[in-house]
Amino acid sequence: MVNIRRGLIIFPLLFIYGSCHDFMFPTAIHQFGKPIAEFKGLHNVGAFPGTASLVVGDDGGSAVNGDDEDSASDGGKDGDGTSNTLSVQSLDNGSSDPSSQVAAVCDADVAGAQTTFKGSWELFVENAGVSAMHMVLLPKIDQALMFDATVWKISKLKLPGPPCRKVEGTNEEDCWCHSILMDVETGNIRPLRIEHDTWCSSGALDVNGRLVSTGGYNNGSDTVRILDIAPNSEWIEYPGALGNGRWYATQVTLADGQFMVFGGRDFPTYEFVPPQGQKNTRNEVHAFKFLVETHDPVENNLYPFVYLSTDGNLFIFANNRSILLNPNNHQIVHEFPVLPGGARNYPASGSSCLLPIILNPKENRRVIPAEVLVCGGTPHDAFEKADLQRPKVFLPGNTDCARMDITKRNGKWKVINMPSARLLGDAVVLPTGDVLLINGAKSGSAGWDDARDPNLNPVLYKFKGDGTGSKFTVMNPSNIPRMYHSSFAVLPDSKILIAGSNTNPGYFDKALFPTEVRVEKFSPHYLDPNLAQFRQEIVVEESDNQVKFGQKFHVQIREGGAIEQAKLQVTIYSPPFTTHGISMNQRLIQLGIEEFNNGKIVLQAPMNGNIAPPGYYMLFVNYNGVPCHRSMWIQIIP
């Protein structure tokens, strides 16, 4: 039964909308107490996560505390006395009785439509030609860039004609395509040529919307490559541009639009990505003892989670430890408590995201709270047992999610249980601020044929400030396993593009999990057809699409009836570069609404690049918790 503060109203309807700021689902809630492997061969509507400090007590119990102090005195319960370790019982399609729906009347900043809809799937493209090991949505042109690796020398799509790629060190020609652009509306595919191997590379969008990609394998490990969004653009590649080889490294965007790249196999270092056409020397590479200290015998600290915090420091999580690094003086300014329970980074791969950053109208706070979510992963020896031991042993994945405010020097982890184990998954920040945990497996680790038990059900994570209900809802499953090397992109229409999955060292059709070239779209809960009345339309030609830091700007929506400002929410989303369960530079910011009149929403742009690095963002207008028909692209310029 849903926990209710002020009262109950029972409606015999399929959906209702009311004064609660979270979607309500008819769920039964129960309390739960060198080379290796691949190697070889929230708040939902309007009120996002608050500024509460997140704590793991000395006894391992979790607790939520106020802004100014930390303690675990509540014994692992939310402020209303409900347990933090709640798990949602998975429901089959159609198992709920509409006449039994319960609505909670609760305190809320923004009203949220309620729905029992748990998402739907559609097969978008039968054969993308390339299995999307890497993916990013390119701004303005609304095309998804997908690529795998040249090392396979094969894919499901031939290049349209010469020239073919010359295989490194041989006279062999590779005439297969390893990189494509896919139109996210039509599914049309344009093949792209690429020379230097992108296997397990990194990337980020620059201020002009271009993808700047770093690293990879063999001849690609020290390469910087750029793909523009101008018509008919092709890859431009700069081999030898990096001071160290970067294989399984993480690229992060700084407040001034520069990039840094961290780690990579055999290189516990970091460096700034050089300007186009320039090369780093070894003197421009910085030793990073933290990556030495977090290195297990089977690594577990590759593809570290790296986020620019709102105070200008970089939050870096590797294995089970996390720090704040000042990128200007290269000093570690703080180390957070260890997150127990196993390894979170590659190859015992958990997933992570920066939770939404919430701005007030006329924002003037010195430090804006920022929180990180880390979910899943596996025990430290999971890769060793799955990849190196015979017969293979597939250890169960973790079932926990942990959350922490990284702007607090006394910040600690708050740990809650997911409905099921998950590794190799992705943490998708939705336009409304919810997090969708998607893709992955329930046992094993990263690596070739090293995971089992596909986790086909997405899980919606919601942090409820009033403490009612569950933080997790199990959504409807796909019928396509998305295991190792899966990826995603949030689309302008608020659907989620899902692609990739390859547990094999090449393109294998006959395997336990064949190389996957099908592309799907997932429609989350807010795309319930019964909520279509709440979807607004942005009038792009009457809206500002380029803004400077701190500047007031406006977005025009087409009013089709009475709209209450209290139910409006505007968010901007930076499309991430996704690969191997890591979403580089994924960032969602809720803007403060200063005024609303006749469909004109007056907003304040983020004050500085620590909050929102310069570049392109997808702007969503959400009403009653339901995103607009289509986002618009805005560019934040220095």
PDB file of C-alpha atoms in Angstrom, residues 303-575:
ATOM      1  CA  TYR A 303      36.411   3.833 -17.624  1.00  0.00           C
ATOM      2  CA  PRO A 304      36.313   5.739 -14.308  1.00  0.00           C
ATOM      3  CA  PHE A 305      33.171   7.794 -13.618  1.00  0.00           C
ATOM      4  CA  VAL A 306      34.199  11.458 -13.983  1.00  0.00           C
ATOM      5  CA  TYR A 307      31.886  14.438 -13.468  1.00  0.00           C
ATOM      6  CA  LEU A 308      32.458  18.178 -13.372  1.00  0.00           C
ATOM      7  CA  SER A 309      31.017  19.337 -10.066  1.00  0.00           C
ATOM      8  CA  THR A 310      29.254  22.659  -9.675  1.00  0.00           C
ATOM      9  CA  ASP A 311      32.184  23.951  -7.598  1.00  0.00           C
ATOM     10  CA  GLY A 312      34.644  23.434 -10.462  1.00  0.00           C
ATOM     11  CA  ASN A 313      36.292  20.319  -9.071  1.00  0.00           C
ATOM     12  CA  LEU A 314      36.193  16.957 -10.824  1.00  0.00           C
ATOM     13  CA  PHE A 315      34.528  14.040  -9.062  1.00  0.00           C
ATOM     14  CA  ILE A 316      36.374  10.868 -10.021  1.00  0.00           C
ATOM     15  CA  PHE A 317      35.167   7.401  -9.028  1.00  0.00           C
ATOM     16  CA  ALA A 318      37.345   4.334  -9.673  1.00  0.00           C
ATOM     17  CA  ASN A 319      36.724   0.799  -8.398  1.00  0.00           C
ATOM     18  CA  ASN A 320      35.098   1.631  -5.043  1.00  0.00           C
ATOM     19  CA  ARG A 321      36.782   4.928  -4.149  1.00  0.00           C
ATOM     20  CA  SER A 322      36.092   8.532  -5.132  1.00  0.00           C
ATOM     21  CA  ILE A 323      37.847  11.861  -4.874  1.00  0.00           C
ATOM     22  CA  LEU A 324      37.610  15.505  -5.877  1.00  0.00           C
ATOM     23  CA  LEU A 325      40.431  16.741  -8.115  1.00  0.00           C
ATOM     24  CA  ASN A 326      41.151  20.402  -8.765  1.00  0.00           C
ATOM     25  CA  PRO A 327      41.848  20.482 -12.517  1.00  0.00           C
ATOM     26  CA  ASN A 328      43.719  23.776 -12.239  1.00  0.00           C
ATOM     27  CA  ASN A 329      46.371  22.896  -9.652  1.00  0.00           C
ATOM     28  CA  HIS A 330      46.103  19.085 -10.007  1.00  0.00           C
ATOM     29  CA  GLN A 331      45.598  18.612  -6.275  1.00  0.00           C
ATOM     30  CA  ILE A 332      43.215  16.101  -4.695  1.00  0.00           C
ATOM     31  CA  VAL A 333      41.098  18.316  -2.457  1.00  0.00           C
ATOM     32  CA  HIS A 334      38.934  15.643  -0.870  1.00  0.00           C
ATOM     33  CA  GLU A 335      38.429  11.883  -0.659  1.00  0.00           C
ATOM     34  CA  PHE A 336      34.985  10.450   0.020  1.00  0.00           C
ATOM     35  CA  PRO A 337      34.190   7.276   1.971  1.00  0.00           C
ATOM     36  CA  VAL A 338      34.672   3.958   0.213  1.00  0.00           C
ATOM     37  CA  LEU A 339      31.506   2.562  -1.388  1.00  0.00           C
ATOM     38  CA  PRO A 340      31.376  -1.054  -0.149  1.00  0.00           C
ATOM     39  CA  GLY A 341      29.963  -4.031  -2.015  1.00  0.00           C
ATOM     40  CA  GLY A 342      32.287  -4.679  -4.923  1.00  0.00           C
ATOM     41  CA  ALA A 343      33.824  -3.060  -7.989  1.00  0.00           C
ATOM     42  CA  ARG A 344      31.797  -0.510  -9.942  1.00  0.00           C
ATOM     43  CA  ASN A 345      34.052   0.278 -12.889  1.00  0.00           C
ATOM     44  CA  TYR A 346      35.161  -1.791 -15.838  1.00  0.00           C
ATOM     45  CA  PRO A 347      35.288  -4.813 -16.041  1.00  0.00           C
ATOM     46  CA  ALA A 348      33.046  -5.408 -12.996  1.00  0.00           C
ATOM     47  CA  SER A 349      30.890  -2.777 -14.581  1.00  0.00           C
ATOM     48  CA  GLY A 350      28.282  -0.814 -12.721  1.00  0.00           C
ATOM     49  CA  SER A 351      26.682   2.329 -14.104  1.00  0.00           C
ATOM     50  CA  SER A 352      26.519   5.888 -12.878  1.00  0.00           C
ATOM     51  CA  CYS A 353      25.088   9.326 -13.594  1.00  0.00           C
ATOM     52  CA  LEU A 354      25.142  12.855 -12.295  1.00  0.00           C
ATOM     53  CA  LEU A 355      21.682  13.543 -10.935  1.00  0.00           C
ATOM     54  CA  PRO A 356      19.796  16.648 -12.099  1.00  0.00           C
ATOM     55  CA  ILE A 357      21.157  20.020 -11.028  1.00  0.00           C
ATOM     56  CA  ILE A 358      18.352  22.273  -9.832  1.00  0.00           C
ATOM     57  CA  LEU A 359      18.509  26.029 -10.243  1.00  0.00           C
ATOM     58  CA  ASN A 360      16.248  28.604  -8.636  1.00  0.00           C
ATOM     59  CA  PRO A 361      14.873  31.707 -10.342  1.00  0.00           C
ATOM     60  CA  LYS A 362      17.390  34.557  -9.872  1.00  0.00           C
ATOM     61  CA  GLU A 363      19.903  31.987  -8.661  1.00  0.00           C
ATOM     62  CA  ASN A 364      22.588  33.435  -6.364  1.00  0.00           C
ATOM     63  CA  ARG A 365      23.803  30.522  -4.235  1.00  0.00           C
ATOM     64  CA  ARG A 366      27.563  30.234  -3.926  1.00  0.00           C
ATOM     65  CA  VAL A 367      27.528  26.459  -4.406  1.00  0.00           C
ATOM     66  CA  ILE A 368      24.778  24.569  -6.212  1.00  0.00           C
ATOM     67  CA  PRO A 369      24.264  21.026  -4.841  1.00  0.00           C
ATOM     68  CA  ALA A 370      25.240  18.172  -7.148  1.00  0.00           C
ATOM     69  CA  GLU A 371      24.687  14.493  -6.500  1.00  0.00           C
ATOM     70  CA  VAL A 372      26.017  11.320  -8.077  1.00  0.00           C
ATOM     71  CA  LEU A 373      24.235   7.979  -8.422  1.00  0.00           C
ATOM     72  CA  VAL A 374      26.199   4.703  -8.728  1.00  0.00           C
ATOM     73  CA  CYS A 375      24.278   1.482  -9.357  1.00  0.00           C
ATOM     74  CA  GLY A 376      25.162  -2.185  -9.711  1.00  0.00           C
ATOM     75  CA  GLY A 377      28.490  -3.762 -10.474  1.00  0.00           C
ATOM     76  CA  THR A 378      29.861  -7.072  -9.190  1.00  0.00           C
ATOM     77  CA  PRO A 379      32.333  -8.493  -6.622  1.00  0.00           C
ATOM     78  CA  HIS A 380      35.976  -7.606  -7.124  1.00  0.00           C
ATOM     79  CA  ASP A 381      36.874 -11.068  -8.435  1.00  0.00           C
ATOM     80  CA  ALA A 382      33.915 -11.408 -10.809  1.00  0.00           C
ATOM     81  CA  PHE A 383      35.992 -10.961 -13.959  1.00  0.00           C
ATOM     82  CA  GLU A 384      38.642 -13.388 -12.808  1.00  0.00           C
ATOM     83  CA  LYS A 385      36.041 -16.103 -12.195  1.00  0.00           C
ATOM     84  CA  ALA A 386      34.084 -15.479 -15.400  1.00  0.00           C
ATOM     85  CA  ASP A 387      36.968 -14.964 -17.816  1.00  0.00           C
ATOM     86  CA  LEU A 388      40.018 -16.725 -16.426  1.00  0.00           C
ATOM     87  CA  GLN A 389      38.571 -19.626 -14.445  1.00  0.00           C
ATOM     88  CA  ARG A 390      37.448 -22.887 -16.070  1.00  0.00           C
ATOM     89  CA  PRO A 391      34.689 -23.762 -15.951  1.00  0.00           C
ATOM     90  CA  LYS A 392      33.466 -20.182 -15.914  1.00  0.00           C
ATOM     91  CA  VAL A 393      31.726 -18.977 -12.755  1.00  0.00           C
ATOM     92  CA  PHE A 394      29.238 -16.108 -13.078  1.00  0.00           C
ATOM     93  CA  LEU A 395      28.941 -14.310  -9.764  1.00  0.00           C
ATOM     94  CA  PRO A 396      25.660 -12.524  -9.035  1.00  0.00           C
ATOM     95  CA  GLY A 397      25.678  -8.808  -9.745  1.00  0.00           C
ATOM     96  CA  ASN A 398      25.033  -6.146  -7.152  1.00  0.00           C
ATOM     97  CA  THR A 399      21.507  -5.074  -6.331  1.00  0.00           C
ATOM     98  CA  ASP A 400      22.369  -1.722  -4.781  1.00  0.00           C
ATOM     99  CA  CYS A 401      22.305   1.906  -5.829  1.00  0.00           C
ATOM    100  CA  ALA A 402      24.235   4.547  -3.907  1.00  0.00           C
ATOM    101  CA  ARG A 403      23.829   8.289  -3.948  1.00  0.00           C
ATOM    102  CA  MET A 404      25.956  11.125  -2.569  1.00  0.00           C
ATOM    103  CA  ASP A 405      26.139  14.915  -2.614  1.00  0.00           C
ATOM    104  CA  ILE A 406      29.603  15.619  -4.016  1.00  0.00           C
ATOM    105  CA  THR A 407      29.576  19.300  -3.017  1.00  0.00           C
ATOM    106  CA  LYS A 408      29.653  18.393   0.685  1.00  0.00           C
ATOM    107  CA  ARG A 409      32.969  17.653   2.321  1.00  0.00           C
ATOM    108  CA  ASN A 410      31.116  15.448   4.806  1.00  0.00           C
ATOM    109  CA  GLY A 411      29.118  13.743   2.056  1.00  0.00           C
ATOM    110  CA  LYS A 412      28.570  10.045   2.507  1.00  0.00           C
ATOM    111  CA  TRP A 413      26.863   7.311   0.524  1.00  0.00           C
ATOM    112  CA  LYS A 414      23.217   6.451   0.947  1.00  0.00           C
ATOM    113  CA  VAL A 415      22.580   2.897  -0.260  1.00  0.00           C
ATOM    114  CA  ILE A 416      19.241   1.469  -1.374  1.00  0.00           C
ATOM    115  CA  ASN A 417      18.289  -1.797  -3.069  1.00  0.00           C
ATOM    116  CA  MET A 418      17.241  -2.151  -6.693  1.00  0.00           C
ATOM    117  CA  PRO A 419      14.537  -4.675  -7.626  1.00  0.00           C
ATOM    118  CA  SER A 420      17.136  -6.881  -9.349  1.00  0.00           C
ATOM    119  CA  ALA A 421      20.863  -7.233  -9.902  1.00  0.00           C
ATOM    120  CA  ARG A 422      22.387  -5.289 -12.788  1.00  0.00           C
ATOM    121  CA  LEU A 423      25.788  -4.975 -14.406  1.00  0.00           C
ATOM    122  CA  LEU A 424      26.758  -3.810 -17.909  1.00  0.00           C
ATOM    123  CA  GLY A 425      23.734  -1.508 -17.745  1.00  0.00           C
ATOM    124  CA  ASP A 426      23.199   2.180 -18.424  1.00  0.00           C
ATOM    125  CA  ALA A 427      21.869   4.986 -16.220  1.00  0.00           C
ATOM    126  CA  VAL A 428      19.736   7.236 -18.427  1.00  0.00           C
ATOM    127  CA  VAL A 429      18.748  10.641 -17.058  1.00  0.00           C
ATOM    128  CA  LEU A 430      15.285  11.302 -18.474  1.00  0.00           C
ATOM    129  CA  PRO A 431      13.999  14.775 -19.455  1.00  0.00           C
ATOM    130  CA  THR A 432      11.896  14.886 -16.278  1.00  0.00           C
ATOM    131  CA  GLY A 433      14.820  14.080 -13.984  1.00  0.00           C
ATOM    132  CA  ASP A 434      13.997  10.438 -13.337  1.00  0.00           C
ATOM    133  CA  VAL A 435      16.727   7.897 -13.991  1.00  0.00           C
ATOM    134  CA  LEU A 436      16.065   4.853 -16.161  1.00  0.00           C
ATOM    135  CA  LEU A 437      18.328   1.872 -15.451  1.00  0.00           C
ATOM    136  CA  ILE A 438      18.411  -0.083 -18.676  1.00  0.00           C
ATOM    137  CA  ASN A 439      20.351  -2.822 -20.511  1.00  0.00           C
ATOM    138  CA  GLY A 440      22.769  -5.249 -18.887  1.00  0.00           C
ATOM    139  CA  ALA A 441      22.942  -8.613 -17.160  1.00  0.00           C
ATOM    140  CA  LYS A 442      22.370 -10.071 -13.710  1.00  0.00           C
ATOM    141  CA  SER A 443      25.559 -12.109 -13.299  1.00  0.00           C
ATOM    142  CA  GLY A 444      29.160 -12.300 -14.480  1.00  0.00           C
ATOM    143  CA  SER A 445      31.296  -9.368 -15.570  1.00  0.00           C
ATOM    144  CA  ALA A 446      32.378  -7.424 -18.646  1.00  0.00           C
ATOM    145  CA  GLY A 447      34.476  -9.329 -21.186  1.00  0.00           C
ATOM    146  CA  TRP A 448      33.873 -11.792 -23.993  1.00  0.00           C
ATOM    147  CA  ASP A 449      31.151 -14.277 -23.057  1.00  0.00           C
ATOM    148  CA  ASP A 450      31.583 -13.330 -19.408  1.00  0.00           C
ATOM    149  CA  ALA A 451      28.000 -12.460 -18.415  1.00  0.00           C
ATOM    150  CA  ARG A 452      24.727 -14.326 -18.143  1.00  0.00           C
ATOM    151  CA  ASP A 453      21.066 -13.682 -17.259  1.00  0.00           C
ATOM    152  CA  PRO A 454      20.087 -10.655 -19.373  1.00  0.00           C
ATOM    153  CA  ASN A 455      18.218  -8.017 -17.410  1.00  0.00           C
ATOM    154  CA  LEU A 456      15.450  -7.275 -19.890  1.00  0.00           C
ATOM    155  CA  ASN A 457      13.382  -5.005 -17.642  1.00  0.00           C
ATOM    156  CA  PRO A 458      14.247  -1.311 -17.394  1.00  0.00           C
ATOM    157  CA  VAL A 459      13.827   0.077 -13.898  1.00  0.00           C
ATOM    158  CA  LEU A 460      12.651   3.616 -13.195  1.00  0.00           C
ATOM    159  CA  TYR A 461      14.469   5.248 -10.276  1.00  0.00           C
ATOM    160  CA  LYS A 462      12.681   8.086  -8.505  1.00  0.00           C
ATOM    161  CA  PHE A 463      13.751   9.875  -5.350  1.00  0.00           C
ATOM    162  CA  LYS A 464      10.644  11.029  -3.461  1.00  0.00           C
ATOM    163  CA  GLY A 465      11.149  13.955  -1.177  1.00  0.00           C
ATOM    164  CA  ASP A 466       7.953  13.225   0.746  1.00  0.00           C
ATOM    165  CA  GLY A 467       9.036   9.641   1.452  1.00  0.00           C
ATOM    166  CA  THR A 468       5.943   8.004  -0.022  1.00  0.00           C
ATOM    167  CA  GLY A 469       5.928   4.938  -2.208  1.00  0.00           C
ATOM    168  CA  SER A 470       8.904   3.252  -3.799  1.00  0.00           C
ATOM    169  CA  LYS A 471      12.012   4.649  -5.377  1.00  0.00           C
ATOM    170  CA  PHE A 472      11.991   1.960  -8.079  1.00  0.00           C
ATOM    171  CA  THR A 473       9.427   0.750 -10.572  1.00  0.00           C
ATOM    172  CA  VAL A 474      10.002  -2.234 -12.840  1.00  0.00           C
ATOM    173  CA  MET A 475       9.072  -1.356 -16.418  1.00  0.00           C
ATOM    174  CA  ASN A 476       7.968  -3.544 -19.317  1.00  0.00           C
ATOM    175  CA  PRO A 477      10.752  -5.711 -20.779  1.00  0.00           C
ATOM    176  CA  SER A 478      12.361  -5.817 -24.188  1.00  0.00           C
ATOM    177  CA  ASN A 479      12.779  -9.186 -25.876  1.00  0.00           C
ATOM    178  CA  ILE A 480      16.319  -8.354 -27.065  1.00  0.00           C
ATOM    179  CA  PRO A 481      19.169  -8.964 -24.608  1.00  0.00           C
ATOM    180  CA  ARG A 482      21.390  -5.880 -24.382  1.00  0.00           C
ATOM    181  CA  MET A 483      24.538  -7.162 -22.760  1.00  0.00           C
ATOM    182  CA  TYR A 484      28.191  -6.166 -23.121  1.00  0.00           C
ATOM    183  CA  HIS A 485      28.790  -3.235 -25.513  1.00  0.00           C
ATOM    184  CA  SER A 486      25.253  -1.809 -25.423  1.00  0.00           C
ATOM    185  CA  SER A 487      24.464   1.898 -25.689  1.00  0.00           C
ATOM    186  CA  PHE A 488      21.636   4.455 -25.621  1.00  0.00           C
ATOM    187  CA  ALA A 489      20.625   8.003 -26.557  1.00  0.00           C
ATOM    188  CA  VAL A 490      17.805  10.251 -25.291  1.00  0.00           C
ATOM    189  CA  LEU A 491      15.838  11.488 -28.300  1.00  0.00           C
ATOM    190  CA  PRO A 492      14.142  14.846 -28.940  1.00  0.00           C
ATOM    191  CA  ASP A 493      10.702  13.220 -28.605  1.00  0.00           C
ATOM    192  CA  SER A 494      11.732  11.884 -25.140  1.00  0.00           C
ATOM    193  CA  LYS A 495      11.968   8.271 -26.301  1.00  0.00           C
ATOM    194  CA  ILE A 496      15.173   6.324 -25.650  1.00  0.00           C
ATOM    195  CA  LEU A 497      17.174   4.878 -28.519  1.00  0.00           C
ATOM    196  CA  ILE A 498      18.706   1.512 -27.569  1.00  0.00           C
ATOM    197  CA  ALA A 499      21.382  -0.210 -29.642  1.00  0.00           C
ATOM    198  CA  GLY A 500      24.410  -2.458 -29.522  1.00  0.00           C
ATOM    199  CA  SER A 501      25.266  -5.613 -27.547  1.00  0.00           C
ATOM    200  CA  ASN A 502      28.198  -7.750 -28.559  1.00  0.00           C
ATOM    201  CA  THR A 503      29.722 -10.285 -26.183  1.00  0.00           C
ATOM    202  CA  ASN A 504      31.851 -11.747 -28.980  1.00  0.00           C
ATOM    203  CA  PRO A 505      35.276 -10.804 -30.430  1.00  0.00           C
ATOM    204  CA  GLY A 506      33.791 -10.042 -33.837  1.00  0.00           C
ATOM    205  CA  TYR A 507      30.439 -10.330 -35.598  1.00  0.00           C
ATOM    206  CA  PHE A 508      28.966 -13.680 -34.526  1.00  0.00           C
ATOM    207  CA  ASP A 509      25.499 -14.812 -35.597  1.00  0.00           C
ATOM    208  CA  LYS A 510      25.687 -18.191 -33.883  1.00  0.00           C
ATOM    209  CA  ALA A 511      26.487 -17.537 -30.263  1.00  0.00           C
ATOM    210  CA  LEU A 512      24.674 -17.595 -26.955  1.00  0.00           C
ATOM    211  CA  PHE A 513      24.219 -13.844 -27.418  1.00  0.00           C
ATOM    212  CA  PRO A 514      24.677 -13.040 -31.121  1.00  0.00           C
ATOM    213  CA  THR A 515      26.193  -9.731 -32.192  1.00  0.00           C
ATOM    214  CA  GLU A 516      23.252  -7.332 -32.120  1.00  0.00           C
ATOM    215  CA  VAL A 517      22.591  -4.872 -34.946  1.00  0.00           C
ATOM    216  CA  ARG A 518      18.892  -4.234 -34.263  1.00  0.00           C
ATOM    217  CA  VAL A 519      17.956  -0.802 -32.910  1.00  0.00           C
ATOM    218  CA  GLU A 520      14.970  -0.217 -30.619  1.00  0.00           C
ATOM    219  CA  LYS A 521      13.115   2.709 -29.142  1.00  0.00           C
ATOM    220  CA  PHE A 522      11.695   2.651 -25.635  1.00  0.00           C
ATOM    221  CA  SER A 523       8.797   4.924 -24.654  1.00  0.00           C
ATOM    222  CA  PRO A 524       8.969   5.609 -20.887  1.00  0.00           C
ATOM    223  CA  HIS A 525       6.041   6.004 -18.509  1.00  0.00           C
ATOM    224  CA  TYR A 526       5.433   9.663 -19.383  1.00  0.00           C
ATOM    225  CA  LEU A 527       4.530   8.684 -22.955  1.00  0.00           C
ATOM    226  CA  ASP A 528       1.369   6.963 -21.781  1.00  0.00           C
ATOM    227  CA  PRO A 529      -1.168   7.864 -24.513  1.00  0.00           C
ATOM    228  CA  ASN A 530      -3.566   8.917 -21.771  1.00  0.00           C
ATOM    229  CA  LEU A 531      -1.150  11.709 -20.832  1.00  0.00           C
ATOM    230  CA  ALA A 532      -0.874  13.132 -24.348  1.00  0.00           C
ATOM    231  CA  GLN A 533      -3.065  16.084 -23.361  1.00  0.00           C
ATOM    232  CA  PHE A 534      -0.216  17.405 -21.215  1.00  0.00           C
ATOM    233  CA  ARG A 535       2.424  17.423 -23.968  1.00  0.00           C
ATOM    234  CA  GLN A 536       3.281  20.982 -24.951  1.00  0.00           C
ATOM    235  CA  GLU A 537       4.685  22.284 -28.231  1.00  0.00           C
ATOM    236  CA  ILE A 538       7.699  24.588 -28.315  1.00  0.00           C
ATOM    237  CA  VAL A 539       7.438  27.342 -30.923  1.00  0.00           C
ATOM    238  CA  VAL A 540      11.079  27.180 -31.956  1.00  0.00           C
ATOM    239  CA  GLU A 541      11.035  30.166 -34.297  1.00  0.00           C
ATOM    240  CA  GLU A 542       9.784  32.393 -31.446  1.00  0.00           C
ATOM    241  CA  SER A 543      12.250  31.085 -28.844  1.00  0.00           C
ATOM    242  CA  ASP A 544      15.849  31.992 -28.014  1.00  0.00           C
ATOM    243  CA  ASN A 545      18.230  29.261 -29.083  1.00  0.00           C
ATOM    244  CA  GLN A 546      21.587  30.796 -28.151  1.00  0.00           C
ATOM    245  CA  VAL A 547      22.305  32.176 -24.683  1.00  0.00           C
ATOM    246  CA  LYS A 548      25.195  33.329 -22.520  1.00  0.00           C
ATOM    247  CA  PHE A 549      25.868  32.421 -18.912  1.00  0.00           C
ATOM    248  CA  GLY A 550      23.458  34.091 -16.488  1.00  0.00           C
ATOM    249  CA  GLN A 551      21.459  35.689 -19.299  1.00  0.00           C
ATOM    250  CA  LYS A 552      17.679  35.833 -19.270  1.00  0.00           C
ATOM    251  CA  PHE A 553      16.075  34.171 -22.262  1.00  0.00           C
ATOM    252  CA  HIS A 554      12.656  32.924 -23.220  1.00  0.00           C
ATOM    253  CA  VAL A 555      10.967  29.890 -24.697  1.00  0.00           C
ATOM    254  CA  GLN A 556       7.562  30.148 -26.337  1.00  0.00           C
ATOM    255  CA  ILE A 557       5.059  27.325 -26.120  1.00  0.00           C
ATOM    256  CA  ARG A 558       1.828  27.060 -28.064  1.00  0.00           C
ATOM    257  CA  GLU A 559      -0.986  27.336 -25.562  1.00  0.00           C
ATOM    258  CA  GLY A 560      -3.883  25.027 -26.194  1.00  0.00           C
ATOM    259  CA  GLY A 561      -5.695  25.728 -22.957  1.00  0.00           C
ATOM    260  CA  ALA A 562      -5.120  26.969 -19.432  1.00  0.00           C
ATOM    261  CA  ILE A 563      -1.565  26.234 -18.273  1.00  0.00           C
ATOM    262  CA  GLU A 564      -0.520  26.609 -14.660  1.00  0.00           C
ATOM    263  CA  GLN A 565       3.002  27.878 -14.077  1.00  0.00           C
ATOM    264  CA  ALA A 566       3.321  25.674 -11.003  1.00  0.00           C
ATOM    265  CA  LYS A 567       3.075  22.611 -13.242  1.00  0.00           C
ATOM    266  CA  LEU A 568       5.711  23.794 -15.715  1.00  0.00           C
ATOM    267  CA  GLN A 569       9.299  22.599 -15.616  1.00  0.00           C
ATOM    268  CA  VAL A 570      12.115  23.413 -18.050  1.00  0.00           C
ATOM    269  CA  THR A 571      15.200  21.225 -18.271  1.00  0.00           C
ATOM    270  CA  ILE A 572      18.268  21.239 -20.489  1.00  0.00           C
ATOM    271  CA  TYR A 573      20.123  18.010 -21.280  1.00  0.00           C
ATOM    272  CA  SER A 574      23.629  17.484 -22.582  1.00  0.00           C
ATOM    273  CA  PRO A 575      23.724  14.359 -24.807  1.00  0.00           C
TER     274      PRO A 575
END
